[in-house]
Tab-separated table of C-alpha atoms in Angstrom:
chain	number	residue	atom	x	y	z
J	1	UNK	CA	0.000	0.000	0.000
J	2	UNK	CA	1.134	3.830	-0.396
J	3	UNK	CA	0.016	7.216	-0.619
J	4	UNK	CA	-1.135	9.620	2.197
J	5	UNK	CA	-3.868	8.033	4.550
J	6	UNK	CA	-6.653	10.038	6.633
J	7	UNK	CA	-7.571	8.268	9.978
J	8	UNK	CA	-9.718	10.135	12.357
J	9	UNK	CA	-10.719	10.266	16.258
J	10	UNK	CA	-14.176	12.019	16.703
J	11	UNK	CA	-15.783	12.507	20.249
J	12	UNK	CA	-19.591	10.837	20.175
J	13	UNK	CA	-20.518	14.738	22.188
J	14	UNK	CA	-20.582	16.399	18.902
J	15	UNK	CA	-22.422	16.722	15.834
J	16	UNK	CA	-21.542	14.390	12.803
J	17	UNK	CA	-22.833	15.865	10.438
J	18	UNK	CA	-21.271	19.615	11.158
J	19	UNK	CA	-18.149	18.143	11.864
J	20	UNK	CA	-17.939	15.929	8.654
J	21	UNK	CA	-18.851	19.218	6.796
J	22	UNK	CA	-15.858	20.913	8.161
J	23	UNK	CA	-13.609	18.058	7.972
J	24	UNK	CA	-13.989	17.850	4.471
J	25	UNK	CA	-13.596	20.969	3.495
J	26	UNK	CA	-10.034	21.135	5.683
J	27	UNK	CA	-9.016	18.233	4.142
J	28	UNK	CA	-10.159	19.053	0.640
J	29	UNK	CA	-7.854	22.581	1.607
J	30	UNK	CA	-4.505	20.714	2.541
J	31	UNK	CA	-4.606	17.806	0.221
J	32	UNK	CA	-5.914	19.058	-2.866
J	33	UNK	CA	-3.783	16.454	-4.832
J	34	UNK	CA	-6.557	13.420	-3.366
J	35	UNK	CA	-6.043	11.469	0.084
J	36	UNK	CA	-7.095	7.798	1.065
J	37	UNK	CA	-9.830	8.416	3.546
J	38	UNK	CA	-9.795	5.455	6.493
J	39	UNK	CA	-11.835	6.903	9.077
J	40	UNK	CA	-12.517	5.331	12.613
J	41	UNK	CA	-11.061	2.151	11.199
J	42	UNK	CA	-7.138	1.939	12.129
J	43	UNK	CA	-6.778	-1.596	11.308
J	44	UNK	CA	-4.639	-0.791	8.238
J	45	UNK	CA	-2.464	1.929	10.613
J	46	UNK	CA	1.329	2.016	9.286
J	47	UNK	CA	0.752	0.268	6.328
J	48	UNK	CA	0.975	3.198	3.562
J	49	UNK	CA	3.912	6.009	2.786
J	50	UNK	CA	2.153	8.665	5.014
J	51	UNK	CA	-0.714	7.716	8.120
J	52	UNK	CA	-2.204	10.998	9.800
J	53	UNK	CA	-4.274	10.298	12.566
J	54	UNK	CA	-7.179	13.302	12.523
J	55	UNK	CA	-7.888	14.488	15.349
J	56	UNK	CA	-11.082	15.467	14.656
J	57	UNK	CA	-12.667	17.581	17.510
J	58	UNK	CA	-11.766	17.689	21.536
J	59	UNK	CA	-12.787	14.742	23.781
J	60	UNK	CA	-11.273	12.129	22.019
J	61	UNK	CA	-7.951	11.517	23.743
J	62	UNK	CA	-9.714	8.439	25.417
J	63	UNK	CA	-10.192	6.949	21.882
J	64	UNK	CA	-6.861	7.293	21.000
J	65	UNK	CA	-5.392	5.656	24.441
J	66	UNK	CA	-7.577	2.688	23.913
J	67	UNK	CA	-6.552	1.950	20.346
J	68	UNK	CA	-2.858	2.439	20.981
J	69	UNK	CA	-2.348	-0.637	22.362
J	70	UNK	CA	-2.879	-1.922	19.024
J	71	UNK	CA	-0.760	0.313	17.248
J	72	UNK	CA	2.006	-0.344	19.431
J	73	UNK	CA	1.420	-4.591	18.667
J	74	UNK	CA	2.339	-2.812	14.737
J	75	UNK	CA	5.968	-1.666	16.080
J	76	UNK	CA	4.774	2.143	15.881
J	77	UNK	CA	6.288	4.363	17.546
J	78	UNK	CA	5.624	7.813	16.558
J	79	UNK	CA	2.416	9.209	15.307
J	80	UNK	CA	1.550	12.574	13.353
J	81	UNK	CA	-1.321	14.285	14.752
J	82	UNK	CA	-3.445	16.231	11.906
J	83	UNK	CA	-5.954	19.275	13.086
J	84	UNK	CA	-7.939	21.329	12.088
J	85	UNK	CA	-8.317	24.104	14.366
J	86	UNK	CA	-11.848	23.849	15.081
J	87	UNK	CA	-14.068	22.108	17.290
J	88	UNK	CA	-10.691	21.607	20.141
J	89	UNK	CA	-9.266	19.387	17.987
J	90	UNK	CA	-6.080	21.371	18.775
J	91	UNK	CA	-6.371	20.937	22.524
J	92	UNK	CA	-6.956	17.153	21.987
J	93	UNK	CA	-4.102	16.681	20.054
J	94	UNK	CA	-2.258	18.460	22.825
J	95	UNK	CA	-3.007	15.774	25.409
J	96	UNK	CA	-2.411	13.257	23.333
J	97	UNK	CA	1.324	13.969	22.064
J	98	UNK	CA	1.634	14.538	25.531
J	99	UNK	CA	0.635	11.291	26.811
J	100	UNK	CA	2.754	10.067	24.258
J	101	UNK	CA	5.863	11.951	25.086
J	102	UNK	CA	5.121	10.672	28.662
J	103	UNK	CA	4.855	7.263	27.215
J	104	UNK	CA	8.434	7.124	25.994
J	105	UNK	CA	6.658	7.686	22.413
J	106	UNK	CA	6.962	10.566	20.017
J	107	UNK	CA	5.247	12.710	17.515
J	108	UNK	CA	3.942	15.786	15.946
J	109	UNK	CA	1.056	17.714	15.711
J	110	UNK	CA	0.367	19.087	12.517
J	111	UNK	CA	-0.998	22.447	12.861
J	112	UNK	CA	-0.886	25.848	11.279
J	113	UNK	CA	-1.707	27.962	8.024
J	114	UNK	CA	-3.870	25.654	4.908
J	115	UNK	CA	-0.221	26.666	2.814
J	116	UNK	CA	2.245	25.215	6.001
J	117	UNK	CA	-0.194	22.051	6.890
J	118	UNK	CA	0.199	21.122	3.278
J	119	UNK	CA	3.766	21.521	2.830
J	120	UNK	CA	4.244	19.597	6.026
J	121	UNK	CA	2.334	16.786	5.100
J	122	UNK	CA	4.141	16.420	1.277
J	123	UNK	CA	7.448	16.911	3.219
J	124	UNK	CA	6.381	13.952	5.831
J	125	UNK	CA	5.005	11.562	3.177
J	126	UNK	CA	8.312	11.393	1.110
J	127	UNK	CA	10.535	11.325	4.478
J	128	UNK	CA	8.184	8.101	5.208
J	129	UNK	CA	8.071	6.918	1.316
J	130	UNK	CA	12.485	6.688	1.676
J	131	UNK	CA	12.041	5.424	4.995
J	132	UNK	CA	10.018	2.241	3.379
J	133	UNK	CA	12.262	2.460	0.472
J	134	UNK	CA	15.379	2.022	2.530
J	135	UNK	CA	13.955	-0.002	4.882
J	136	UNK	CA	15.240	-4.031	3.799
J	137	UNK	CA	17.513	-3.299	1.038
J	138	UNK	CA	20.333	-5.119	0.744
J	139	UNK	CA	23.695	-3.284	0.128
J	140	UNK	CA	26.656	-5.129	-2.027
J	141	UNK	CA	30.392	-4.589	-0.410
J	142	UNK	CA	32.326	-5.871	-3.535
J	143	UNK	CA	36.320	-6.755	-2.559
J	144	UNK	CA	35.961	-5.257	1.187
J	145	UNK	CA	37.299	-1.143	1.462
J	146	UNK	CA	40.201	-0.030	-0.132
J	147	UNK	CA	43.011	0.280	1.935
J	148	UNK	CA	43.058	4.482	2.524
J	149	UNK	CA	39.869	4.706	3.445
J	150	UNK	CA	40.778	4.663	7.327
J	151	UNK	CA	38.195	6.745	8.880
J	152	UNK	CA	35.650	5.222	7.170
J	153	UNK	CA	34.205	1.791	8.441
J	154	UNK	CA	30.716	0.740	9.069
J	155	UNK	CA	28.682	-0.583	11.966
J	156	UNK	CA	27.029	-3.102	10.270
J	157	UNK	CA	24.474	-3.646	13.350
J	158	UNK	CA	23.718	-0.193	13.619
J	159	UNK	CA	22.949	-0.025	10.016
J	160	UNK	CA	20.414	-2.563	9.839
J	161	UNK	CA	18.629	-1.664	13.331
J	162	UNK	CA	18.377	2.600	12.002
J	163	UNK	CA	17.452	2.005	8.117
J	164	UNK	CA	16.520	-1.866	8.060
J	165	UNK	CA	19.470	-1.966	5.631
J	166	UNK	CA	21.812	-5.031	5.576
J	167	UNK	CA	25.240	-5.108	4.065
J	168	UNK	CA	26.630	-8.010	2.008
J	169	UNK	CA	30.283	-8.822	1.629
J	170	UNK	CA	31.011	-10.067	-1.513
J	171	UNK	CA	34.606	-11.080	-2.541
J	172	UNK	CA	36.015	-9.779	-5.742
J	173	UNK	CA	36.806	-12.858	-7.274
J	174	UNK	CA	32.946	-13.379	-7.608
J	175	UNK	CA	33.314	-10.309	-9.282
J	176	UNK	CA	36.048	-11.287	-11.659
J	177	UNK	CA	34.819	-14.810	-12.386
J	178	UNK	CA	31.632	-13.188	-13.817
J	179	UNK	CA	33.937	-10.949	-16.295
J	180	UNK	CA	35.334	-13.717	-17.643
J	181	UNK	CA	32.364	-14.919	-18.852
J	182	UNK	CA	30.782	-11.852	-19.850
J	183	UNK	CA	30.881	-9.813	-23.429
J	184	UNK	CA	31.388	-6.485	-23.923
J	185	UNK	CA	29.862	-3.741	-26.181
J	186	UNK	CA	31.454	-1.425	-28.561
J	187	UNK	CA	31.985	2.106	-27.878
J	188	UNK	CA	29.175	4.475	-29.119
J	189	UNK	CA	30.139	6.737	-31.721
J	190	UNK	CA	30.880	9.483	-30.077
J	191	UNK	CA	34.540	11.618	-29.804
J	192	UNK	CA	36.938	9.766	-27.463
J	193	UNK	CA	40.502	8.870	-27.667
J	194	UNK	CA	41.504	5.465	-28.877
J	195	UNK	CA	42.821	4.123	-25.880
J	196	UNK	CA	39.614	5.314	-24.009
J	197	UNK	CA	37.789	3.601	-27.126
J	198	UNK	CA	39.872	0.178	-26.830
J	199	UNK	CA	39.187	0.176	-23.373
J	200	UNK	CA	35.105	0.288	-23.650
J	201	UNK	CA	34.269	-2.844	-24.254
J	202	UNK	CA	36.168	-4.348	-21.113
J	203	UNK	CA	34.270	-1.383	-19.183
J	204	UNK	CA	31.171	-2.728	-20.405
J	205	UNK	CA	31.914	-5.804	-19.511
J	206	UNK	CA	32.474	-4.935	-15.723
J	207	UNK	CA	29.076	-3.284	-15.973
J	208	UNK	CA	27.377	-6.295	-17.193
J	209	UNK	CA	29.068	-8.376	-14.775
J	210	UNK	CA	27.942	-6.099	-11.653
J	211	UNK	CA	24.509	-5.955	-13.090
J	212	UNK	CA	24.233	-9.666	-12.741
J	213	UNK	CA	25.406	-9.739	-9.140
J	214	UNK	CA	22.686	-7.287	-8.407
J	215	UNK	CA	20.164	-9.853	-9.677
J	216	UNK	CA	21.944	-12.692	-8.004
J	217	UNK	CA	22.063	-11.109	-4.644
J	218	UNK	CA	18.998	-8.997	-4.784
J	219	UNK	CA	21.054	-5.761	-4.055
J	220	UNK	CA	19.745	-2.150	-4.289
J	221	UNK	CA	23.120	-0.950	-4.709
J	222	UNK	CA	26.752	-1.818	-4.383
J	223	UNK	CA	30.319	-0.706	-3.589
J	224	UNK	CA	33.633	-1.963	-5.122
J	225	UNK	CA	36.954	-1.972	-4.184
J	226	UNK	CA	37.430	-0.534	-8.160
J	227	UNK	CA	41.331	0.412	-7.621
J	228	UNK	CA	42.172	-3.591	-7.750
J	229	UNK	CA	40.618	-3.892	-11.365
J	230	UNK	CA	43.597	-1.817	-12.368
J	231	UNK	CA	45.467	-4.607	-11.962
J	232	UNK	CA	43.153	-7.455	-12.400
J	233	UNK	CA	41.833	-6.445	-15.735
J	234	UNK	CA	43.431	-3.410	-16.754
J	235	UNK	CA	40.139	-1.511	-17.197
J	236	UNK	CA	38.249	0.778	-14.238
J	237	UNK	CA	34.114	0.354	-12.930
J	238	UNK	CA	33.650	4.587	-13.810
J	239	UNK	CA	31.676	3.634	-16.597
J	240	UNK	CA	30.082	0.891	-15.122
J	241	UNK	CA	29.063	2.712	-11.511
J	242	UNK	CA	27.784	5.815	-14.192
J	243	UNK	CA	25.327	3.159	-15.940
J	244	UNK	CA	23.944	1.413	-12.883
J	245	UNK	CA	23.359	4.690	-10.484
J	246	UNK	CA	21.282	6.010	-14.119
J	247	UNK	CA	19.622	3.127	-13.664
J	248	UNK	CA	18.337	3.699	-9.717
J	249	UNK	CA	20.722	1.281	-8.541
J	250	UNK	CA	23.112	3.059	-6.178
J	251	UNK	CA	26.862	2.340	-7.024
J	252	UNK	CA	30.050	3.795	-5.292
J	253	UNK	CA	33.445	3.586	-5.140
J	254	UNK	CA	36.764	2.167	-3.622
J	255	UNK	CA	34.198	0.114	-1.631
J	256	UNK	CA	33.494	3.029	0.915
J	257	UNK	CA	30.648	1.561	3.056
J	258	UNK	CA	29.256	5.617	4.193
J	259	UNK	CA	29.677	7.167	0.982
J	260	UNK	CA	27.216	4.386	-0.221
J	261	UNK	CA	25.009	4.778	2.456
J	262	UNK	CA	24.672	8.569	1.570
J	263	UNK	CA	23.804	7.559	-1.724
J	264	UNK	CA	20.884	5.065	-0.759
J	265	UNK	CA	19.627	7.821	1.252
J	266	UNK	CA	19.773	10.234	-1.337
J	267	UNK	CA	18.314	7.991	-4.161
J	268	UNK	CA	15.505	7.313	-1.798
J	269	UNK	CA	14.753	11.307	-1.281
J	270	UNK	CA	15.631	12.484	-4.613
J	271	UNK	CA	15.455	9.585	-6.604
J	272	UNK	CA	18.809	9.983	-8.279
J	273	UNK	CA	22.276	8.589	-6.425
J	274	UNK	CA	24.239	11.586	-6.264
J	275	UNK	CA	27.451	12.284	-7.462
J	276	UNK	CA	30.012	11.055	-5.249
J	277	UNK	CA	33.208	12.969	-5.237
J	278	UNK	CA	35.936	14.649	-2.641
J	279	UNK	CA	37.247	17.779	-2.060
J	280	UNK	CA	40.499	19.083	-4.138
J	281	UNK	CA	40.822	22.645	-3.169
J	282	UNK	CA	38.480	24.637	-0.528
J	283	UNK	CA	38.805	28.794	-0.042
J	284	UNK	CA	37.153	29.253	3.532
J	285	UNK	CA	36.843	32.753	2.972
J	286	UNK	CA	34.572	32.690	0.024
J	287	UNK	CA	33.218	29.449	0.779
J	288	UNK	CA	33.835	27.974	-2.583
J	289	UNK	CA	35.035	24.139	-3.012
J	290	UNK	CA	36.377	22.384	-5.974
J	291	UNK	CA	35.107	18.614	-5.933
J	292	UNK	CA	36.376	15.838	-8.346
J	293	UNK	CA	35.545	12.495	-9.513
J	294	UNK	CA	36.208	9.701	-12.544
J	295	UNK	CA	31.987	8.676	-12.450
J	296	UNK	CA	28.828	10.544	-12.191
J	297	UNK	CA	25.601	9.209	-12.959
J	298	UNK	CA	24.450	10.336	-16.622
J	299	UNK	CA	20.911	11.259	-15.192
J	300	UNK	CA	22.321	13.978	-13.131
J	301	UNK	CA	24.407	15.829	-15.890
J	302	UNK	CA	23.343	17.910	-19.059
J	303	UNK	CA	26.073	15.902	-20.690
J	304	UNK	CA	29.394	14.070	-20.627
J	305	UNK	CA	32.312	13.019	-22.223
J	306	UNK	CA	34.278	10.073	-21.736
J	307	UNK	CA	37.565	9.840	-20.752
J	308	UNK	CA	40.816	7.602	-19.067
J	309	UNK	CA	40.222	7.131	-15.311
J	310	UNK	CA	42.629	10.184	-13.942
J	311	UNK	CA	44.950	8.248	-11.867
J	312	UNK	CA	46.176	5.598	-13.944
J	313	UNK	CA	45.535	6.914	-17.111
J	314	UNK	CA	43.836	3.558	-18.623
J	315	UNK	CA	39.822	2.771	-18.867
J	316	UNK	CA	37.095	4.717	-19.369
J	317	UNK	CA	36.267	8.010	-17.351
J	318	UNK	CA	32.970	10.523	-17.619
J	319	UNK	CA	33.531	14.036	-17.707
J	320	UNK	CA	30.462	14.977	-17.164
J	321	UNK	CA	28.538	18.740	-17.064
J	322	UNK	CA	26.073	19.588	-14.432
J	323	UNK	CA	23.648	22.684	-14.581
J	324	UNK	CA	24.350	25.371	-12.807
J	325	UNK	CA	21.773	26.095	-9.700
J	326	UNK	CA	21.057	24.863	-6.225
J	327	UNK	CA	22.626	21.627	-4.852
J	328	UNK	CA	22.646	19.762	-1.736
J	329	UNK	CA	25.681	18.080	0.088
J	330	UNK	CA	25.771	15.196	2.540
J	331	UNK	CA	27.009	12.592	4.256
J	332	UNK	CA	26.304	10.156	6.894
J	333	UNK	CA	29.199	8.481	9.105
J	334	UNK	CA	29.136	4.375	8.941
J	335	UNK	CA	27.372	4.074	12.435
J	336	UNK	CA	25.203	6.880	11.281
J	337	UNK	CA	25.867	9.351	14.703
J	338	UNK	CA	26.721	12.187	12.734
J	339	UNK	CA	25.613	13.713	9.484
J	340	UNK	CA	26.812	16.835	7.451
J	341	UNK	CA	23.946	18.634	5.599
J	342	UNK	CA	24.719	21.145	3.429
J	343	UNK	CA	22.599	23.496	0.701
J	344	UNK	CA	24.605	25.660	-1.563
J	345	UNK	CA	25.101	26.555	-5.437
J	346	UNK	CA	26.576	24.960	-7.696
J	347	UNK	CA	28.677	28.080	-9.530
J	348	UNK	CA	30.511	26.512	-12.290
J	349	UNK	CA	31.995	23.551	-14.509
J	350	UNK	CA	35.563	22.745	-15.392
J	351	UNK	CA	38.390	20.143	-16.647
J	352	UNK	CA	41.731	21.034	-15.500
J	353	UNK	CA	44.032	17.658	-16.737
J	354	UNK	CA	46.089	17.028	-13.345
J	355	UNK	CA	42.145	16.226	-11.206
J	356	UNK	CA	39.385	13.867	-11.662
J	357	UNK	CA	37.513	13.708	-14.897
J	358	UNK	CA	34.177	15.973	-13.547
J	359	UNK	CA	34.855	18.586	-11.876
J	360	UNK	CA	32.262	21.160	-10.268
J	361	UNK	CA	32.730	24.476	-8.306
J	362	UNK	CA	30.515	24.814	-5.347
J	363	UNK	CA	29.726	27.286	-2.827
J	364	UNK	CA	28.425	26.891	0.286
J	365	UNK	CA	28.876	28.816	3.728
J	366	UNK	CA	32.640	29.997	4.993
J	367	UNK	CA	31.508	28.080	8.050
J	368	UNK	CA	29.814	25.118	5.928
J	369	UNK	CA	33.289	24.965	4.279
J	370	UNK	CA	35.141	24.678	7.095
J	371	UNK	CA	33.640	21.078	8.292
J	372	UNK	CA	35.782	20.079	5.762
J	373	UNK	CA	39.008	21.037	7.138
J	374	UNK	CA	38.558	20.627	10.909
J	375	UNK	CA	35.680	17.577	11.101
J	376	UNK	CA	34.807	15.712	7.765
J	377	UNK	CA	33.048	12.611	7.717
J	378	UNK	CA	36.362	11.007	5.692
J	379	UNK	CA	36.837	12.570	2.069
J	380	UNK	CA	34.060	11.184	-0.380
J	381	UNK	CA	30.660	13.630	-0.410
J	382	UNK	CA	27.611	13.397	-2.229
J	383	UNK	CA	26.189	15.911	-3.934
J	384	UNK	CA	22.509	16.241	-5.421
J	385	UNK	CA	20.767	18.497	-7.495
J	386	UNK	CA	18.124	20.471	-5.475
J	387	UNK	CA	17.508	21.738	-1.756
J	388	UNK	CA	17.289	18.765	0.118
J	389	UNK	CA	18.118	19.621	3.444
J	390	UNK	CA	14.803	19.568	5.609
J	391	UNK	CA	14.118	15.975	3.742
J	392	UNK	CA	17.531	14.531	5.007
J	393	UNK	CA	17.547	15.723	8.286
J	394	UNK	CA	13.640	14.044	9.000
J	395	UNK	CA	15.100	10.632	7.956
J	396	UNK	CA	18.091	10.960	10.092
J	397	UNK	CA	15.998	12.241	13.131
């Protein structure tokens, strides 16, 4: 089931038929896009993207203790409290967060101006709809972290117990038994150099073979420890990690465990990955910060280029081009205690040879840039198209 459900509590004291009259007409105000009316029933309570419990007039905190019990049987723990503003439906709603609260339960009342109450409502119904999304996916760790990425292990238990996410270790020789077997495609005809051209079909052929341990191991996105296929097969996973994050599967890099997690989250708000990428030069004072990376998802750019990978000079890179305009930047640690939320602009494009293949120019706050130099979550961001901010921070809550 999704969409946005209506569930009310209504004191027997007053009239139905006024307050049906007004209760439509609220509801009609707020949810103009349609709503799944439930009513006194609450049997089917938590079981859609969004369940407001309308607190229909005053006098009905007693119906809402004697149903919880039930709810709480469901594994609910918070509740969002819709009101109108008339007939003490206010005041009701009042108690009852309050019992909750009391209860060692949470929740909100919804409350305010037709314009905020709707707003509020869209805003809660796609924190819930990622919730759900995130909630039992399974997360590929392809040939384990690579070796710099120190600061940036996982807690594995905390993971699944916060999001309902589980990760999967997955050795890379599963990996590189399946590219064996696997064919490649040509390279499209588009301008590239001839050893980026040679080296497409072997790129393809990582894709394909990723793709296939997605459907194997019923992942809804991956990392890889991509530096060792410099060696192994003398090709790079840019190409392939671009393909497979266009396709909503998220896909990072160098096997970092947080940087994916970011991207699940953000694929779940947005419903792109994000581009992950890491700081090469920050100004403080102006607040501006160059990131870099050799993949970006072709969904998020206005167009691309491929290249080599910039470090070893072999494979196939994406330059790509993003528009101009306002971006979001985040990133959750691996036991997910802290978070850095960021909204800024996105100023500028550019391709200097000696950095990663897509380069972008942002600018956030001089104090927003500074995280980066006294208390990063590890190096690799993610950025997104779009202010995301609010979103992110009700998932992480």
């Amino acid at each position: 089931m999704n969409g946005i459900s209506i569930f009310t509590l209504t004191s027997s004291l007053h009239d139905e038929t006024s307050v049906k009259r007004i209760s439509d007409e609220f509801l009609r105000s707020v949810l103009p896009d349609g709503f799944d009316f439930r009513g006194a029933d609450l049997s089917t309570f938590g079981e859609h993207d969004l369940d407001l419990i309308f607190v229909r007039t005053g006098g009905s905190e007693g119906l809402f203790k004697a149903v919880l019990p039930t709810l709480l049987e469901k594994g609910i723990r918070r509740f969002h409290l819709l009101t109108s503003g008339k007939s003490n439906s206010l005041a009701a709603s009042m108690e009852i967060l309050s019992y909750l609260n009391k209860s060692g339960l949470s929740g909100e009342i919804i409350h305010g101006s037709v314009a905020y109450v709707s707003s509020r409502i869209k805003a809660l119904a796609s924190v819930e709809a990622a919730k759900k999304k995130l909630c039992g996916m399974r997360l590929g760790v392809i040939g384990k972290p690579s070796d710099w990425l120190i600061a940036s292990d996982a807690d594995a238990g905390s993971i699944k117990e916060k999001l309902g996410i589980e990760l999967l270790d997955i050795p890379m020789q599963v990996l590189l038994d399946r590219y064996e077997t696997t064919s490649g495609e040509q390279a499209p005809d588009l301008p590239m150099a001839t050893n980026v051209r040679a080296s497409f079909p072997g790129a393809s052929k990582i894709y394909s073979a990723l793709k296939s341990i997605v459907a194997d191991y019923r992942l809804g996105g991956l990392t890889i420890r991509c530096f060792d296929l410099l060696t192994s097969v003398h090709n790079t996973g840019c190409l392939a990690l671009s393909r497979l994050n266009s396709e909503g599967i998220p896909s990072g890099c160098e096997g970092d465990i947080p940087a994916l997690l970011s991207m699940a989250i953000t694929n779940s708000v947005t419903g792109v990955s994000g581009f992950q990428a890491n700081p090469s030069r920050i100004d403080v004072e102006t607040g501006e910060i160059l990131f870099a990376h050799c993949t970006i998802p072709f969904n998020m750019v206005s167009s691309y280029a491929f290249d080599t990978h910039f470090e070893s000079g072999i494979g196939v890179g994406i330059r790509g081009h993003f528009d101009e305009g306002p971006v979001t930047v985040f990133k959750v640690s691996g036991d997910l205690r802290r978070s850095f939320i960021a909204e800024g602009t996105l100023l500028r494009n550019q391709a200097e040879p000696d950095l990663c293949r897509t380069q972008v120019v942002l600018r956030l706050t001089p104090e927003e840039a500074r995280y980066f130099l006294t208390n990063p979550i590890g190096n690799h961001h993610i950025i997104m198209p779009g202010h995301h901010a609010a979103v992110l921070k009700e998932i992480l809550q």
